[in-house]
PDB file of C-alpha atoms in Angstrom:
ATOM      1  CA  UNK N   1     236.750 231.895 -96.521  1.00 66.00           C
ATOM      2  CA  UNK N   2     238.921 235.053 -95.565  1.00 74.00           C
ATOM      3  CA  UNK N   3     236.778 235.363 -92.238  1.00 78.00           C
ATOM      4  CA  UNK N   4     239.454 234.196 -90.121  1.00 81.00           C
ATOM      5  CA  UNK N   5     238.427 233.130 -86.404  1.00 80.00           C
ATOM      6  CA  UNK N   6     240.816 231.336 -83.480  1.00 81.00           C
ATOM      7  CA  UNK N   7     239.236 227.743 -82.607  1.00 84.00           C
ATOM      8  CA  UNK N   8     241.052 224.725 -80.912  1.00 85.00           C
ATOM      9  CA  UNK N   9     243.768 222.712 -82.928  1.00 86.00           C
ATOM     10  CA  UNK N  10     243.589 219.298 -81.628  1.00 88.00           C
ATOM     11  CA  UNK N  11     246.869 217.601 -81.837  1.00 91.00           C
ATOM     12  CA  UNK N  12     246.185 214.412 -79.865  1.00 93.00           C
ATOM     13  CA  UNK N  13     243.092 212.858 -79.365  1.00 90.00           C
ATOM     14  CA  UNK N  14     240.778 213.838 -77.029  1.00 88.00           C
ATOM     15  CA  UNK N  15     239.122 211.062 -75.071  1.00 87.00           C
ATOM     16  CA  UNK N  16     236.584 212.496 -72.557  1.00 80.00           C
ATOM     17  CA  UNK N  17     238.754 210.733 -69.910  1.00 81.00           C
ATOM     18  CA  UNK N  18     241.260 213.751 -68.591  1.00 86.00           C
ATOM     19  CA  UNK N  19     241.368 214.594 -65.660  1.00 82.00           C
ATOM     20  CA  UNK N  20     242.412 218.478 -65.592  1.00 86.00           C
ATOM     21  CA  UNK N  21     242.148 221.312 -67.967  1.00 87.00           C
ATOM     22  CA  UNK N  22     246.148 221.033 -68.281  1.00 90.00           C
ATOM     23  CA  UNK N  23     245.823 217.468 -69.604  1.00 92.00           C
ATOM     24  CA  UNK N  24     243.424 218.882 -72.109  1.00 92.00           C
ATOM     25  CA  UNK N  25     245.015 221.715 -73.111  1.00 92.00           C
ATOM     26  CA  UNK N  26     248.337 220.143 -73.313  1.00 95.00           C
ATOM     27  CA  UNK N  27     246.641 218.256 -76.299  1.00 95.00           C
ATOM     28  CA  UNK N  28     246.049 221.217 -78.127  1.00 93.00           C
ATOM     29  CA  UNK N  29     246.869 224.750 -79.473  1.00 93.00           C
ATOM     30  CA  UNK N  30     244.843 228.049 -80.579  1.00 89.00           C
ATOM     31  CA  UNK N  31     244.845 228.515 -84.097  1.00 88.00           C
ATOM     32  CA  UNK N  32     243.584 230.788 -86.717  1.00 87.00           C
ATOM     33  CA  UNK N  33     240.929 229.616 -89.343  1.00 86.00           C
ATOM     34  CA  UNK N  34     238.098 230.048 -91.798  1.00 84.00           C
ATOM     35  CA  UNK N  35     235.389 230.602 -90.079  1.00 80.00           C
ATOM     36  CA  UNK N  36     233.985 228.121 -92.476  1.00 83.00           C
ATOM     37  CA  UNK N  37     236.734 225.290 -93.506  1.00 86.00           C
ATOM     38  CA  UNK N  38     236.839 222.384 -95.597  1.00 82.00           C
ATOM     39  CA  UNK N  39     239.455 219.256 -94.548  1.00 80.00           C
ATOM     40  CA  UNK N  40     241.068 218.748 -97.654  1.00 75.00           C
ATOM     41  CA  UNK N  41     242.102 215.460 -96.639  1.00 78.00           C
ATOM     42  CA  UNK N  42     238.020 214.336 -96.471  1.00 81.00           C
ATOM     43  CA  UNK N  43     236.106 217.365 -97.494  1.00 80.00           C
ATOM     44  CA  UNK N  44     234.678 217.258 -94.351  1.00 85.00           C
ATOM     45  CA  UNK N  45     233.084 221.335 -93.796  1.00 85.00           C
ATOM     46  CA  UNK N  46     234.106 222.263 -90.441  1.00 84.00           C
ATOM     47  CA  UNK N  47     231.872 225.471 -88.808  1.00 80.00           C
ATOM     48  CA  UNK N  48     234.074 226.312 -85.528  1.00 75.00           C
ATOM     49  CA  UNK N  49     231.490 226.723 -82.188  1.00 66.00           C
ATOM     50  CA  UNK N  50     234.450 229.041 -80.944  1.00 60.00           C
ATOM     51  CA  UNK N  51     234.086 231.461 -83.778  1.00 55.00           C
ATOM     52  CA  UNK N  52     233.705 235.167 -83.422  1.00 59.00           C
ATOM     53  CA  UNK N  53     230.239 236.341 -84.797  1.00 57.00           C
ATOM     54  CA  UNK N  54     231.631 239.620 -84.769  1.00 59.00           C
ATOM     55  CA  UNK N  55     233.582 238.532 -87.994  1.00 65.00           C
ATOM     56  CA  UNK N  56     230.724 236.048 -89.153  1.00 71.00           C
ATOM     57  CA  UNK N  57     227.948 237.629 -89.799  1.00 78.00           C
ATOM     58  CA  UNK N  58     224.649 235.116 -89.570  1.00 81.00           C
ATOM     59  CA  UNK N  59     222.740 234.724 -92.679  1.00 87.00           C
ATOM     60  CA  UNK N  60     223.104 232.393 -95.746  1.00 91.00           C
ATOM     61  CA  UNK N  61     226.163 231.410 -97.123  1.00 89.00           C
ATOM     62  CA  UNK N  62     226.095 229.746-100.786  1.00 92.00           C
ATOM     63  CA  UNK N  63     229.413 227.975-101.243  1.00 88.00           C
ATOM     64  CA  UNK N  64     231.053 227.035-104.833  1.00 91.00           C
ATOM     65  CA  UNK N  65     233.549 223.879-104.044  1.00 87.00           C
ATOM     66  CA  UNK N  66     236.353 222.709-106.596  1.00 88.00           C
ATOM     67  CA  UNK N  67     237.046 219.117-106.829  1.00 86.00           C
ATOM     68  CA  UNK N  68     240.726 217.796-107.353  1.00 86.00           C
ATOM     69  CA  UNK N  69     242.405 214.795-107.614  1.00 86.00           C
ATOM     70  CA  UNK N  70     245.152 213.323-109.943  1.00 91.00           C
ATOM     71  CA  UNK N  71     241.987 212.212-112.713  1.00 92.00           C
ATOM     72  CA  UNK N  72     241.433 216.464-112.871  1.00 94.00           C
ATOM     73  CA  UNK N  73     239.166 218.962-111.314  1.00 94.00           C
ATOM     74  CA  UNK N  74     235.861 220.467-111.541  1.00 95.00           C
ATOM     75  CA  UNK N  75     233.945 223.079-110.175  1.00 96.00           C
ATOM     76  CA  UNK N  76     230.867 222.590-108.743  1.00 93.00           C
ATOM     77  CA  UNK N  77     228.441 225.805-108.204  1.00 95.00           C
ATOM     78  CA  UNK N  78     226.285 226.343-105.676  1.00 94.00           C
ATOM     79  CA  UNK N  79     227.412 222.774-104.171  1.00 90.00           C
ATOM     80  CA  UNK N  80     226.182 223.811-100.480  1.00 88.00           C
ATOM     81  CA  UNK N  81     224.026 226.442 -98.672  1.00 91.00           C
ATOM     82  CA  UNK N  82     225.188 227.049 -95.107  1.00 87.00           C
ATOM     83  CA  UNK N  83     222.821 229.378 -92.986  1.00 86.00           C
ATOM     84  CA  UNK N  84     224.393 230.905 -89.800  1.00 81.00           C
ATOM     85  CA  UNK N  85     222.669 231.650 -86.651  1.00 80.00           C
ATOM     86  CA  UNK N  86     224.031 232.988 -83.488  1.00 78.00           C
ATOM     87  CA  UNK N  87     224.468 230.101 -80.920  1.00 78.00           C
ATOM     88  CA  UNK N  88     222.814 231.274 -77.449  1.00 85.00           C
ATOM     89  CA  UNK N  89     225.368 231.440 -74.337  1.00 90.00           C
ATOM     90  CA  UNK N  90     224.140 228.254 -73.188  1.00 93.00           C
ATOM     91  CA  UNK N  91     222.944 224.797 -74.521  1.00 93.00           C
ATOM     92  CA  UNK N  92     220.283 222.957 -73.351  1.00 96.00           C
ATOM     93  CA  UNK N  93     218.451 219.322 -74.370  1.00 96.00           C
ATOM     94  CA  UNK N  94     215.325 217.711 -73.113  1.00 97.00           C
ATOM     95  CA  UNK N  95     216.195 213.972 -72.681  1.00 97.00           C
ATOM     96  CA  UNK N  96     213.249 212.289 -70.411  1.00 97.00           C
ATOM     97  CA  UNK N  97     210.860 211.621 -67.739  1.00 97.00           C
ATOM     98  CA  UNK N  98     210.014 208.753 -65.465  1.00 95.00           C
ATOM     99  CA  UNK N  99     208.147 208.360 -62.221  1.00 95.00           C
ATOM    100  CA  UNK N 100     204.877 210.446 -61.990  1.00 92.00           C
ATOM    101  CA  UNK N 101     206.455 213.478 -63.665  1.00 96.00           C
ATOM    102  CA  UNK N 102     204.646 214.924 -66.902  1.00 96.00           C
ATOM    103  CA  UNK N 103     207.441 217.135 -68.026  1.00 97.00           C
ATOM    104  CA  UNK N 104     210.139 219.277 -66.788  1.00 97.00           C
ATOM    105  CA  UNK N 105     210.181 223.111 -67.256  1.00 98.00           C
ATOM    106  CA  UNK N 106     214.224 224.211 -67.383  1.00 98.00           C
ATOM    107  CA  UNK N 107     215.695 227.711 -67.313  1.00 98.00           C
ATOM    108  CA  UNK N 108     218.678 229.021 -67.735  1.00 98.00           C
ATOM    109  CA  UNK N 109     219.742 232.555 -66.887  1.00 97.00           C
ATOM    110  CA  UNK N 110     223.590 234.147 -66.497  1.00 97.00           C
ATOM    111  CA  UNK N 111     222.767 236.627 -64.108  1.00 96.00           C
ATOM    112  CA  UNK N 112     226.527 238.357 -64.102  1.00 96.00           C
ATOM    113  CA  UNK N 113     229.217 238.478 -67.003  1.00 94.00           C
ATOM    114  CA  UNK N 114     231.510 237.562 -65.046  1.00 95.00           C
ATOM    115  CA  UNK N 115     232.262 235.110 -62.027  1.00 95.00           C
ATOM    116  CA  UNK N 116     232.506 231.580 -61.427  1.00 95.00           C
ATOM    117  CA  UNK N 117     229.078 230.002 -59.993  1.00 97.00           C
ATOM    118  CA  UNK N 118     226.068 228.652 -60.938  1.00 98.00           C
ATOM    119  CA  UNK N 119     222.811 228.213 -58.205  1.00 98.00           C
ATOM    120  CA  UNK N 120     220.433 225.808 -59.002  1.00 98.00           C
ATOM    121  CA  UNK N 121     216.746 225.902 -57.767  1.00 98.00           C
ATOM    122  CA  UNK N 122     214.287 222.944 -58.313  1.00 98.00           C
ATOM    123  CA  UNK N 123     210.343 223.301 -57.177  1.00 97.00           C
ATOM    124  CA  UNK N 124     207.507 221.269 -57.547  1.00 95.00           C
ATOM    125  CA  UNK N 125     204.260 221.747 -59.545  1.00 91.00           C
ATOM    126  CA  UNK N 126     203.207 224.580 -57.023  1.00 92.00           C
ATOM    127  CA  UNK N 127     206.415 226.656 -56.898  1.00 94.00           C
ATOM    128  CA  UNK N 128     207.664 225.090 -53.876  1.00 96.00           C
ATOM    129  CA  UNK N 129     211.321 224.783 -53.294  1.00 97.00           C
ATOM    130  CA  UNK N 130     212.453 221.448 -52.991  1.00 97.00           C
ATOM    131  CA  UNK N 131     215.285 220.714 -50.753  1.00 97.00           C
ATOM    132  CA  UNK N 132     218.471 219.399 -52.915  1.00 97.00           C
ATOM    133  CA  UNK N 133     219.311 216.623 -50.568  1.00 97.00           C
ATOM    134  CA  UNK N 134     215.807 215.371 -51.753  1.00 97.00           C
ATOM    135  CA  UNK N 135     217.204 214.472 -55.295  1.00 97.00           C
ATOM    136  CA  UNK N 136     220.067 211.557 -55.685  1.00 96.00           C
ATOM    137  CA  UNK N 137     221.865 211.475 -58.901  1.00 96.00           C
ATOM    138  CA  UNK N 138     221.822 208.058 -61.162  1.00 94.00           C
ATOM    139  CA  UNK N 139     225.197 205.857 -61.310  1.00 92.00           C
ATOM    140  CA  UNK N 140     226.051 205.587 -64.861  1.00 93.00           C
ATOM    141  CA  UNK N 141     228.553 202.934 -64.170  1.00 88.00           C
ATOM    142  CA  UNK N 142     229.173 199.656 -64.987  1.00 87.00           C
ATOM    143  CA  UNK N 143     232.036 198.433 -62.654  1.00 87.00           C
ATOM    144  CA  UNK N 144     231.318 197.756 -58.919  1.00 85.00           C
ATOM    145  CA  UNK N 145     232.769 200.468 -56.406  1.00 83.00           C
ATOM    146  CA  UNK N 146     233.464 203.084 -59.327  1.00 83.00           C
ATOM    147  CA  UNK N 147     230.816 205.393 -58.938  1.00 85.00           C
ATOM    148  CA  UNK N 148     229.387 207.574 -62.156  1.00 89.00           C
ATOM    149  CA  UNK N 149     227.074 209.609 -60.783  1.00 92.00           C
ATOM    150  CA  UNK N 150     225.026 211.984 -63.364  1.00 95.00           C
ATOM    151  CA  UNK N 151     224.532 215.228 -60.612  1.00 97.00           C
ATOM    152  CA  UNK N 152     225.762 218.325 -60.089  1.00 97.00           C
ATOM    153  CA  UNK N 153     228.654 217.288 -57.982  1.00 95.00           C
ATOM    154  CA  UNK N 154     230.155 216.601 -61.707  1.00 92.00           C
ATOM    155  CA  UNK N 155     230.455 218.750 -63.916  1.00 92.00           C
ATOM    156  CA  UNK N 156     233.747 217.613 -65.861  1.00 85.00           C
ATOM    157  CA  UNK N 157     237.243 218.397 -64.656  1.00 83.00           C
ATOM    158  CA  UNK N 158     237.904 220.234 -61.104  1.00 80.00           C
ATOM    159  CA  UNK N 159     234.360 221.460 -61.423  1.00 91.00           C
ATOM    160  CA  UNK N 160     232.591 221.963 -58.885  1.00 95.00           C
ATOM    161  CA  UNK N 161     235.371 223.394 -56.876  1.00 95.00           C
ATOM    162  CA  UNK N 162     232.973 223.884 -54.199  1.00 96.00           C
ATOM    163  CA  UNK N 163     229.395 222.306 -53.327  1.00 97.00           C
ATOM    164  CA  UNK N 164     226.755 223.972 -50.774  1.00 98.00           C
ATOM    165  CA  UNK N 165     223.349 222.970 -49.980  1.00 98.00           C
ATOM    166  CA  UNK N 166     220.292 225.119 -48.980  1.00 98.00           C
ATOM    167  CA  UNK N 167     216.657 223.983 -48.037  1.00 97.00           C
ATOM    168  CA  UNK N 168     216.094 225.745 -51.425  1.00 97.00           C
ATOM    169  CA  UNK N 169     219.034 226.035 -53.812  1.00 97.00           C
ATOM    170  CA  UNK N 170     222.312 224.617 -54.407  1.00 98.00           C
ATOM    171  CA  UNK N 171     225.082 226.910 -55.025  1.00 98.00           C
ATOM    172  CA  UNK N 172     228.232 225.546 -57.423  1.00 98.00           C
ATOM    173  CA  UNK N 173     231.625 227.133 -57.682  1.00 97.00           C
ATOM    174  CA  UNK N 174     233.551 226.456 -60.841  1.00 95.00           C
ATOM    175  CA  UNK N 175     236.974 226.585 -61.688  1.00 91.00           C
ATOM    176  CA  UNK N 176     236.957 226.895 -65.524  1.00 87.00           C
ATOM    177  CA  UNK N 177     234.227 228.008 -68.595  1.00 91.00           C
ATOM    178  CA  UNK N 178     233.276 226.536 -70.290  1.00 91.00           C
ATOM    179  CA  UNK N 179     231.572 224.008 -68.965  1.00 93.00           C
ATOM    180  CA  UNK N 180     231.990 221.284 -70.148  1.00 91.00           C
ATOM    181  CA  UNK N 181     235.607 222.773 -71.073  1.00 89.00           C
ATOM    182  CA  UNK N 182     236.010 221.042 -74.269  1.00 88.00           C
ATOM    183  CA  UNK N 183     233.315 222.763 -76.809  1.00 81.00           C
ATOM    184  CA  UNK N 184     230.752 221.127 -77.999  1.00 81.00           C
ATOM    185  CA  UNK N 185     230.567 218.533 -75.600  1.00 88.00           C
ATOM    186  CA  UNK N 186     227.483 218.483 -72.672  1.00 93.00           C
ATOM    187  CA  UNK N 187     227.186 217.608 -68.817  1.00 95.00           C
ATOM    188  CA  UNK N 188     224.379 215.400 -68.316  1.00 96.00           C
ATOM    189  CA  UNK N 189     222.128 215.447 -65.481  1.00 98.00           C
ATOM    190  CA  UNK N 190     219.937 212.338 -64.328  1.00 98.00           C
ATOM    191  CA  UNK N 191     218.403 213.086 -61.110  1.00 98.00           C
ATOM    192  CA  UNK N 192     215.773 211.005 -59.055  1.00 97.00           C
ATOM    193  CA  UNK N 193     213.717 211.281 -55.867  1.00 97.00           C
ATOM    194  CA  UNK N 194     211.883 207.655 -54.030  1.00 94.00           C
ATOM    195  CA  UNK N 195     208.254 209.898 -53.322  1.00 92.00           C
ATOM    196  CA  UNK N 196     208.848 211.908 -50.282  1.00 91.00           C
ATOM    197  CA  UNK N 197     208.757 215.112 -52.226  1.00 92.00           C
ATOM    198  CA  UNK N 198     205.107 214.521 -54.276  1.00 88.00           C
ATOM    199  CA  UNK N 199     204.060 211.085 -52.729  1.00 89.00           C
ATOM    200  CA  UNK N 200     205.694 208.761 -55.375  1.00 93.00           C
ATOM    201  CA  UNK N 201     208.993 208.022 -57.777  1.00 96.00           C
ATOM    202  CA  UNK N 202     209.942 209.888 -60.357  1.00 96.00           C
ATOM    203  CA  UNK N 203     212.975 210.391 -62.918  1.00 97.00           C
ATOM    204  CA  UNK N 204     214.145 213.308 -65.024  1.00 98.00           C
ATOM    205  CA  UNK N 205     217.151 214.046 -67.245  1.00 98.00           C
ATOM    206  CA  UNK N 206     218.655 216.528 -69.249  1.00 98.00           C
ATOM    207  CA  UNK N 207     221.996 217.467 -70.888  1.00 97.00           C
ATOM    208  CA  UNK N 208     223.324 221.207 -70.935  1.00 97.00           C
ATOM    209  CA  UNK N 209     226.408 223.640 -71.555  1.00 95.00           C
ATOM    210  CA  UNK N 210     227.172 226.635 -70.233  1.00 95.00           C
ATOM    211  CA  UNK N 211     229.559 228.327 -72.749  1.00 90.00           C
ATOM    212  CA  UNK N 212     230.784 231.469 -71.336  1.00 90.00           C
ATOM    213  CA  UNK N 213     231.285 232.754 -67.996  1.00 93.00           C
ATOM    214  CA  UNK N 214     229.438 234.258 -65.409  1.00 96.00           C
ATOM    215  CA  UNK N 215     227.185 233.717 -62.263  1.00 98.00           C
ATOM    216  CA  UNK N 216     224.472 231.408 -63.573  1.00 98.00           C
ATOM    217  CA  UNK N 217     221.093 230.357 -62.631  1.00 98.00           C
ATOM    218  CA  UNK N 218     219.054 227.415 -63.049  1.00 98.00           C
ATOM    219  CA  UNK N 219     215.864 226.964 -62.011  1.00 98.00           C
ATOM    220  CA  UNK N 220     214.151 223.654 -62.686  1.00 98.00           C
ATOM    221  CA  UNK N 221     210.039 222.867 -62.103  1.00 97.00           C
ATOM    222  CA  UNK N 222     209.077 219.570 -61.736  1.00 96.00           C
ATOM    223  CA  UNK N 223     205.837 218.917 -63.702  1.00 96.00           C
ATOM    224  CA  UNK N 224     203.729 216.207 -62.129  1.00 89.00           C
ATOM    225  CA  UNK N 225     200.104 214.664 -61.718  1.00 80.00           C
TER     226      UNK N 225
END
């Protein structure tokens, strides 16, 4: 508990529905913490994504938690076991298939340590590029002329600040890291193509984070019969 790390106070709620980084931040402050924390109000343990594993080291962490109310207290050894592993710089979930597809083989790579964009590069089952305007992203929404559209022109916030297409890549400027800015939240991506790129329909999503900085690169194969 004397590992102290800065994470995110929230203040006000966050809602998923701001529109700049100024809204979000506006609802919040930088604050200094355990690096593993209990709400006393719930007893809720907290385990910050922000924190500093310079501080934390990973391994096992075998907590002893006292109990108090106004009926007394008691101590409770070895109430919880904790292990700690180093998060990678990115986040990354498999979420399906449709179509003719058999799978989807995703990689992520942060070519630079500093920067702000990320290329993405999708290819068929025989390593051939396939041109972006090819895929069309799904409308997640539910009221007419309000588009919700799961593709890489959204990314959460301002991002992408800038949107180019190649035959073989696209190439994304950002404004902000991470993305998506609030921690421990994900962009999803639901992508689909009619059959001019293998000769029939197919379907495939995924959700992802990118959690530090950087020039980034994505490359996506499309598995298929």
């Amino acid at each position: 508990m004397d590992y102290k790390v800065k994470t995110w106070w929230w203040n006000k709620a966050y809602t998923s529905k701001e529109k700049t980084a100024k809204e979000i931040d506006d609802k919040r402050e930088m604050v200094l913490r355990p690096g593993i924390d209990i709400n006393p109000v719930n007893g809720a343990i907290v385990i910050y994504p922000e924190f500093d594993t310079l501080q934390m080291p990973k391994g096992k962490y075998t907590l002893d938690i006292r109990v108090k109310n106004s009926g007394g207290e008691m101590l409770l050894k070895n109430a919880l076991t904790i292990n700690i592993s180093y998060a990678l710089d990115y986040a990354y979930r498999f979420q399906g298939i449709d179509g003719n597809l058999t799978g989807i083989d995703v990689k992520f790579e942060r070519t630079q340590l500093t920067g702000n964009k990320i290329l993405v590069y999708v290819t068929d089952k025989n390593d051939q590029p396939v041109d972006p305007k090819k895929l069309l992203g799904y409308d997640y929404s539910t009221t007419a002329g309000v588009p919700d559209l799961k593709d890489w022109h959204n990314l959460g916030l301002e991002n992408p600040t800038k949107y180019t297409e190649f035959p073989d890549r696209l190439e994304l400027e950002v404004s902000k890291f991470p993305i998506p800015y609030v921690q421990g939240q994900v962009v999803r991506i639901d992508m689909y193509n009619n059959g001019d790129v293998n000769g029939a329909y197919f379907n495939y999503w995924f959700d992802f984070a990118l959690r530090k900085e950087g020039v980034w690169t994505i490359r996506i194969k499309l598995l298929s019969r």
